[in-house]
Amino acid sequence: MIFDYIGMFKAGRPTQLAITYTCLTAFVLFDYDQGVFGGLLTNPDLLTIMGNPNSGKLGIIVACYNLAGAFGCLLNFWVGPKYGKKVVIALAMTLVTIGAVLQCTTYGVPQLVVGRVITGLGVGIDVATVPTYQSELSKRGNRGRLVMTEIVFVTVGVVVAYFFDVGMSYVDGPVAWRLPIACQCLLALIVLGLIGGLPETPRYLIQRGLISDAEAVLAKVWNVPTSDPAVQQEKDEIIRANDLERSNPFKWTAAWSKDAVRTRWRLFLAVFVLFTNQWTGANAIVFYAPTIMEQNVGLSHTSALIAGGCINMGNMMGAFFSCLISDRIGRKKPLLIGLIGQSIFMMLFGVMIKYSHVGPATGKAAIAFLLWYEICFGASSSSIPWLYSAEILPIRVRAQGTSLAVFTNWMWQFTIVMATPTMISNLGWETYMIFMSFGFAFVPMVYFWVVETKNLGLEEIDYLFLSERAPQGEHPADVSLGGIETGEIKEKVAYEESPVSKA
């Protein structure tokens, strides 16, 4: 069933809903493991299993998941283009299931680390594949909303994990931490059960020469005949872009050289936007919110867990807002505004931590500022970079380029997650000033470097980069193949008038 390219769900909305639900469930796993393990790091039984580690050892145990996730992205370099996204997602869910079983049955650090490494490999493959899978099966007018909905469900995973940990904190014994970890298996098995009935992406099918199957997939997702003009236009655009990019077969050296569609610069942008996703300090909060609440704010164990869950709800609220506006306002403006907000509230949080000795009011203010930080993060750096990195790359390097961008994201996660316990212990409030500085530094970079991509088809984004400098705020709707080959850009019709946008 995995190799059924067309899928078994009914055409139109049933197939669209199945794709969306499967992708959302797959993405919940991304932050569920991070959130659930972060909420368990103060559990006495789990700490005993881990040998009551110091801050350095604790950072390594937690961060090995992120390091494995980075290598999962690298693994996607080879399996993604060869086997298609359905097979890759199924592989990812299998690894997550095996890793979760090893984690929840562990009685020592070695098995726990092996389980976290295997889970990290699976989740790394997952997050390098799922955004691209959904974006390639979405219409251009709602691609941003659908892909960003995945990010909303990432934050849902964190919130569910934290409050699951809160509930289990009233339970004695090892079940208090084994059961929350084991629930990853349920999510992975749901995705495994659904992915076989979904269609493969038309871009992968065309790359494999399966033109009629690609037409059938487009027709099924849009619930129109294969002869429909919208299907034929989309197919022709994919074929033209694919032929153009295949005229120079993919080599890694090509990713670093200047070519007709500026692949090197676009790869840098994909890496850069995911860099902003990490270095404003969000994963320090996701993984260690209860630890921060106990050590820096002075809350009790249960209060710290509840505060951690509520703070991460701010991320969910911001991501939901971003999901609603991404296809109307675009990607660049929310990212800019959100980075400014994150930096300001991280600064205020750090100041409150510095003066936490003054009285309980500063602790309450610190929690409030951290909540606002998470709202700003959710509306910008949490969600937009995943969409932007999936859509900005040319077809020829999309699988490899997305994997590379997500690989760097995982490596920065690993760095932050491993270093945060030591930073909090040694630097205290100054830790948050470091994250603030990164946030402010990103603002001019985003303003001058990031090009708006709203309401553009994945193939049309190539045309933004054909000129020496991409126009700010202008969106060429179509370019003839001859124009691409000769360098003469010819605008034909506005996007809003294209058949695909009305389909």
XYZ file of C-alpha atoms in Angstrom:
503
model
C 0.000 0.000 0.000
C 2.990 2.289 0.599
C 3.752 2.046 -3.126
C 0.210 3.033 -4.180
C 1.009 6.439 -5.673
C -2.613 7.611 -6.045
C -3.987 6.782 -2.581
C -7.135 5.073 -1.336
C -9.154 8.001 0.052
C -11.978 9.575 -1.940
C -11.124 12.488 -4.214
C -11.260 16.064 -3.014
C -11.859 16.958 0.601
C -11.459 13.419 2.070
C -7.982 13.141 0.540
C -7.094 16.707 1.556
C -8.213 16.074 5.142
C -6.335 12.769 5.292
C -3.134 14.465 4.083
C -3.542 17.290 6.580
C -4.392 15.031 9.526
C -1.477 12.695 8.814
C 1.006 15.564 8.494
C -0.283 17.224 11.656
C -0.023 14.017 13.658
C 3.494 13.435 12.335
C 4.518 16.931 13.361
C 3.072 16.592 16.871
C 5.869 14.096 17.495
C 8.508 16.770 16.847
C 7.920 18.698 20.049
C 6.005 16.057 22.014
C 9.247 14.254 22.807
C 10.984 17.522 23.627
C 8.153 18.715 25.842
C 7.471 15.418 27.575
C 11.117 14.784 28.420
C 11.642 18.380 29.517
C 8.724 18.058 31.916
C 10.145 14.832 33.357
C 13.626 16.153 34.125
C 12.617 16.918 37.705
C 10.983 13.491 38.268
C 12.872 11.807 41.165
C 12.478 8.264 39.811
C 13.780 9.191 36.350
C 16.671 11.127 37.874
C 17.563 8.026 39.885
C 17.514 5.910 36.701
C 19.869 8.479 35.125
C 22.179 8.373 38.147
C 21.261 11.892 39.378
C 23.417 13.552 36.697
C 25.111 16.920 37.035
C 24.192 19.727 34.640
C 26.784 18.686 32.047
C 25.762 15.019 31.946
C 22.075 15.954 31.946
C 22.636 18.180 28.930
C 24.279 15.313 27.028
C 21.480 12.833 27.855
C 18.824 15.287 26.703
C 20.710 16.642 23.684
C 21.650 13.275 22.143
C 18.092 13.272 20.755
C 18.812 16.506 18.884
C 22.156 15.301 17.566
C 20.479 12.153 16.234
C 17.769 14.330 14.684
C 20.461 16.174 12.761
C 21.778 12.933 11.315
C 18.218 11.874 10.510
C 18.052 14.907 8.248
C 21.289 13.836 6.567
C 19.866 10.349 6.036
C 16.991 11.993 4.188
C 19.524 13.233 1.590
C 19.721 9.727 0.185
C 16.393 8.058 0.945
C 14.163 11.062 0.100
C 14.843 11.516 -3.633
C 15.179 7.768 -4.235
C 12.130 6.322 -2.489
C 9.640 9.188 -2.285
C 8.132 10.929 0.678
C 5.577 8.261 1.640
C 8.231 5.597 2.204
C 10.451 8.048 4.061
C 7.658 9.092 6.437
C 6.841 5.419 7.119
C 10.517 4.775 7.911
C 10.573 7.750 10.281
C 7.527 6.525 12.209
C 9.019 3.040 12.539
C 12.179 4.479 14.080
C 10.171 6.685 16.458
C 8.203 3.651 17.656
C 11.333 1.566 18.284
C 13.043 4.443 20.093
C 10.038 5.200 22.292
C 9.780 1.537 23.343
C 13.453 1.528 24.329
C 13.083 4.767 26.306
C 9.981 3.811 28.259
C 11.392 0.386 29.228
C 14.836 1.598 30.272
C 16.509 0.882 33.599
C 19.762 2.682 32.877
C 21.396 5.517 30.991
C 22.804 3.446 28.078
C 19.401 2.107 26.978
C 17.814 5.519 27.527
C 20.430 7.182 25.321
C 20.066 4.530 22.594
C 16.289 5.009 22.651
C 16.603 8.777 22.419
C 19.080 8.460 19.549
C 16.758 6.170 17.543
C 13.764 8.415 18.253
C 15.810 11.438 17.235
C 16.758 9.783 13.941
C 13.094 9.149 13.187
C 11.937 12.626 14.143
C 14.804 14.181 12.168
C 13.685 12.340 9.031
C 10.089 13.272 9.843
C 10.589 17.029 10.097
C 12.831 17.116 7.012
C 10.106 15.447 4.934
C 6.625 16.337 6.167
C 6.604 20.114 5.412
C 7.793 19.468 1.861
C 5.281 16.641 1.433
C 2.354 18.848 2.394
C 3.584 21.910 0.498
C 3.878 19.847 -2.706
C 0.288 18.627 -2.305
C -1.144 22.080 -1.531
C -2.487 24.812 -3.778
C -0.394 27.944 -3.731
C -3.191 30.032 -2.165
C -3.402 27.917 0.990
C 0.054 26.322 1.102
C 1.234 28.660 3.836
C -1.828 28.096 6.021
C -1.617 24.308 5.727
C 2.107 24.034 6.382
C 1.895 26.503 9.273
C -0.938 24.450 10.766
C 1.708 21.762 11.242
C 3.645 24.196 13.413
C 0.513 24.861 15.471
C 0.317 21.143 16.134
C 3.995 21.067 17.072
C 3.134 23.511 19.848
C 0.061 21.444 20.713
C 2.446 18.530 21.205
C 4.501 20.539 23.708
C 1.443 21.697 25.655
C -0.108 18.212 25.762
C 3.227 16.782 26.887
C 3.656 19.311 29.694
C 0.150 18.919 31.083
C 0.427 15.141 30.729
C 3.515 15.429 32.914
C 1.568 17.617 35.359
C -1.124 14.953 35.696
C 1.405 12.149 36.065
C 3.308 14.122 38.727
C 0.580 13.069 41.178
C 1.339 9.398 40.434
C 4.028 7.569 42.357
C 6.583 5.239 40.845
C 8.111 4.802 37.394
C 4.762 4.833 35.571
C 4.777 8.623 36.093
C 7.489 8.957 33.429
C 7.245 5.707 31.465
C 3.650 6.232 30.312
C 4.148 9.772 28.873
C 7.184 8.585 26.903
C 5.345 5.483 25.647
C 2.528 7.606 24.176
C 4.846 8.554 21.308
C 4.221 5.051 19.947
C 0.505 5.774 19.612
C 1.099 8.876 17.487
C 3.644 7.112 15.274
C 1.338 4.125 14.709
C -1.516 6.442 13.661
C 0.715 7.992 10.992
C 1.885 4.552 9.855
C -1.725 3.458 9.493
C -2.642 6.471 7.336
C 0.400 7.122 5.151
C -0.152 4.051 2.972
C -3.497 5.418 1.810
C -2.185 8.850 0.827
C -0.949 9.964 -2.619
C 2.697 10.491 -3.487
C 3.643 14.046 -4.472
C 3.262 14.930 -8.185
C 6.742 16.455 -8.243
C 8.356 13.191 -7.164
C 6.265 11.252 -9.698
C 7.263 13.582 -12.543
C 10.906 13.306 -11.537
C 10.471 9.520 -11.889
C 8.787 9.916 -15.291
C 5.313 8.896 -14.042
C 3.431 11.745 -15.732
C 0.000 10.076 -15.810
C 0.246 9.212 -12.108
C 1.148 12.823 -11.336
C -1.934 14.004 -13.256
C -4.072 11.500 -11.371
C -2.758 12.749 -8.018
C -3.427 16.399 -8.867
C -6.907 15.533 -10.120
C -7.672 13.505 -7.009
C -6.480 16.115 -4.540
C -8.364 18.906 -6.352
C -11.377 16.685 -7.222
C -11.346 17.568 -10.925
C -10.790 15.504 -14.118
C -7.219 14.959 -15.286
C -8.080 17.021 -18.370
C -8.951 20.057 -16.255
C -6.919 23.149 -17.311
C -5.733 23.676 -13.732
C -4.280 20.159 -13.592
C -2.620 20.516 -16.983
C -1.157 23.919 -16.143
C 0.230 22.721 -12.823
C 1.654 19.603 -14.477
C 3.252 21.662 -17.251
C 4.800 24.078 -14.743
C 6.288 21.196 -12.768
C 7.629 19.557 -15.928
C 9.160 22.816 -17.177
C 10.813 23.553 -13.846
C 11.962 19.957 -13.516
C 13.424 19.933 -17.043
C 15.179 23.228 -16.432
C 16.768 22.079 -13.216
C 17.629 18.606 -14.507
C 19.513 20.129 -17.427
C 22.280 20.490 -14.829
C 22.235 17.187 -12.850
C 22.392 17.619 -9.085
C 25.830 17.715 -7.524
C 26.653 19.135 -4.144
C 29.145 21.452 -5.784
C 26.208 22.982 -7.670
C 24.601 23.965 -4.376
C 27.522 26.276 -3.619
C 27.844 27.850 -7.069
C 25.932 30.669 -8.722
C 23.444 29.340 -11.260
C 20.410 30.612 -13.159
C 18.084 30.299 -10.167
C 20.639 31.321 -7.470
C 20.560 27.996 -5.649
C 23.436 28.858 -3.310
C 21.765 32.022 -2.029
C 18.420 30.249 -1.617
C 20.087 27.442 0.324
C 21.664 30.052 2.577
C 18.255 31.674 3.146
C 16.722 28.308 4.079
C 19.513 27.722 6.594
C 19.351 31.287 7.903
C 15.626 31.395 8.650
C 15.899 28.133 10.595
C 18.864 29.635 12.457
C 16.497 32.359 13.695
C 14.202 29.565 14.885
C 16.794 28.460 17.459
C 18.981 31.316 18.585
C 16.385 33.481 20.279
C 16.269 30.851 23.052
C 13.006 29.029 22.440
C 14.318 25.500 22.913
C 15.977 26.468 26.156
C 12.425 27.225 27.303
C 10.809 24.125 25.758
C 13.310 21.669 27.240
C 14.028 23.339 30.546
C 10.975 25.460 31.450
C 10.332 23.584 34.732
C 14.037 23.791 35.604
C 14.066 27.533 34.841
C 10.891 28.068 36.855
C 12.374 26.231 39.852
C 15.953 27.529 39.758
C 15.456 31.088 38.468
C 11.903 31.994 39.489
C 11.649 29.922 42.677
C 8.462 27.926 42.005
C 7.641 24.540 43.497
C 7.900 21.390 41.360
C 4.194 21.179 40.484
C 3.847 24.940 40.004
C 6.873 24.908 37.697
C 5.291 22.177 35.537
C 2.003 24.086 35.313
C 3.815 27.345 34.508
C 5.834 25.557 31.819
C 2.657 24.247 30.202
C 0.964 27.660 30.319
C 4.023 29.417 28.875
C 4.140 26.965 25.979
C 0.449 27.639 25.357
C 1.635 31.112 24.359
C 3.682 29.492 21.603
C 0.567 27.638 20.446
C -1.510 30.846 20.430
C 1.103 32.703 18.403
C 1.482 29.851 15.921
C -2.294 29.720 15.428
C -2.334 33.458 14.689
C 0.524 33.039 12.216
C -1.379 30.212 10.528
C -4.301 32.572 9.891
C -2.270 35.445 8.441
C 0.612 33.799 6.570
C -1.135 33.687 3.186
C -2.556 37.216 3.533
C 0.198 39.236 5.187
C 3.043 37.038 4.028
C 6.182 35.659 5.652
C 8.536 38.614 6.020
C 6.514 41.141 8.046
C 5.398 38.722 10.791
C 8.958 37.403 11.082
C 10.344 40.916 11.523
C 7.736 42.022 14.063
C 7.989 38.760 15.969
C 11.778 38.936 16.274
C 11.549 42.437 17.716
C 8.917 41.286 20.217
C 10.901 38.199 21.221
C 14.021 40.243 21.861
C 12.228 42.818 23.995
C 10.415 40.270 26.157
C 13.500 38.057 26.550
C 15.384 41.131 27.762
C 12.624 41.956 30.260
C 12.534 38.344 31.449
C 16.277 38.407 32.072
C 16.008 41.679 34.008
C 13.284 40.201 36.223
C 15.452 37.148 36.900
C 18.368 39.435 37.857
C 16.162 41.200 40.417
C 14.206 38.128 41.520
C 15.496 38.652 45.077
C 13.441 41.853 45.370
C 10.194 39.978 45.963
C 7.559 37.622 44.520
C 6.267 40.318 42.152
C 9.383 40.051 39.998
C 8.827 36.298 39.633
C 5.271 36.869 38.462
C 6.445 39.532 36.021
C 9.117 37.157 34.709
C 6.476 34.513 33.945
C 4.298 37.112 32.194
C 7.184 38.351 30.043
C 8.146 34.789 29.141
C 4.543 34.111 28.107
C 4.619 37.137 25.791
C 7.977 35.995 24.445
C 6.425 32.636 23.526
C 3.460 34.334 21.828
C 5.825 36.406 19.675
C 7.972 33.354 18.976
C 4.961 31.259 17.971
C 3.754 33.933 15.552
C 7.122 34.296 13.834
C 10.320 32.309 14.371
C 8.516 29.157 15.478
C 6.360 28.783 12.395
C 7.477 30.883 9.422
C 11.013 29.437 8.992
C 9.637 25.920 8.467
C 7.317 27.090 5.707
C 9.899 29.384 4.125
C 12.691 26.806 4.073
C 10.362 24.248 2.442
C 9.216 26.567 -0.350
C 12.260 28.721 -1.119
C 14.448 25.978 -2.647
C 14.426 24.846 -6.312
C 12.882 21.444 -7.091
C 16.235 19.944 -8.080
C 17.675 20.471 -4.598
C 14.505 20.736 -2.514
C 14.820 17.374 -0.757
C 18.561 17.728 -0.165
C 18.400 21.453 0.588
C 15.531 21.135 3.045
C 17.343 18.284 4.751
C 20.517 20.368 5.013
C 18.618 23.355 6.428
C 16.817 21.199 8.977
C 20.128 19.451 9.774
C 21.663 22.782 10.772
C 18.541 23.547 12.828
C 18.957 20.284 14.727
C 22.651 20.998 15.287
C 21.818 24.379 16.799
C 19.166 22.662 18.914
C 21.802 20.203 20.104
C 24.165 23.049 20.985
C 21.530 25.010 22.894
C 19.981 22.038 24.684
C 23.376 20.693 25.776
C 24.669 24.085 26.915
C 21.565 25.498 28.621
C 21.832 23.659 31.979
C 25.446 24.784 32.362
C 24.620 28.328 31.202
C 21.767 28.637 33.684
C 23.967 27.317 36.507
C 26.959 29.549 35.717
C 25.558 32.664 33.996
C 22.071 32.934 35.460
C 20.144 35.904 34.058
C 22.916 36.726 31.553
C 21.911 33.590 29.609
C 18.753 35.375 28.498
C 20.673 38.481 27.458
C 22.639 36.322 25.000
C 19.405 35.142 23.382
C 18.100 38.725 23.317
C 21.213 39.879 21.455
C 20.729 37.260 18.754
C 17.107 38.324 18.289
C 17.953 41.980 17.743
C 20.804 41.046 15.384
C 18.428 39.019 13.197
C 16.089 41.963 12.513
C 18.207 43.831 9.901
C 19.253 40.531 8.329
C 15.638 39.512 7.755
C 14.765 42.973 6.459
C 17.495 43.018 3.808
C 17.776 39.333 2.895
C 14.381 37.631 3.079
C 12.242 37.825 -0.083
C 8.452 37.588 0.167
C 6.918 34.410 -1.319
C 3.216 34.648 -0.489
C 0.734 33.595 -3.205
C 3.439 32.167 -5.451
C 3.531 28.644 -6.839
C 6.598 26.605 -5.963
C 7.830 26.888 -9.543
C 7.117 30.639 -9.682
C 9.469 31.215 -6.753
C 12.310 30.304 -9.129
C 11.483 33.415 -11.141
C 12.099 35.711 -8.173
C 15.753 34.735 -8.313
C 16.386 34.901 -12.045
C 17.337 38.565 -11.883
C 20.547 39.654 -10.205
C 18.586 41.008 -7.284
C 15.149 39.741 -6.277
C 12.549 42.541 -6.324
C 11.113 43.477 -2.976
C 7.331 43.230 -2.863
C 6.915 42.238 -6.516
C 5.650 38.818 -7.519
C 6.020 37.810 -11.162
C 3.211 35.415 -11.870
C 4.621 33.463 -14.759
C 7.657 33.240 -16.947
C 7.917 31.490 -20.257
C 10.372 28.611 -20.534
C 12.160 30.474 -23.265
C 12.540 33.411 -20.934
C 14.132 31.186 -18.357
C 16.599 29.761 -20.830
C 17.602 33.092 -22.318
C 17.440 35.125 -19.144
C 14.654 37.323 -20.524
C 11.891 37.432 -17.941
C 8.452 37.842 -19.408
C 5.505 38.539 -17.142
C 2.284 37.263 -18.685
C -0.625 37.368 -16.245
C -1.239 38.234 -12.618
C -1.316 35.279 -10.283
C -4.852 36.021 -9.197
C -6.061 35.404 -12.763
C -4.365 32.015 -13.158
C -6.550 28.890 -13.416
C -4.637 27.157 -10.615
C -5.482 29.892 -8.133
C -9.170 29.491 -8.944
C -9.192 25.703 -8.925
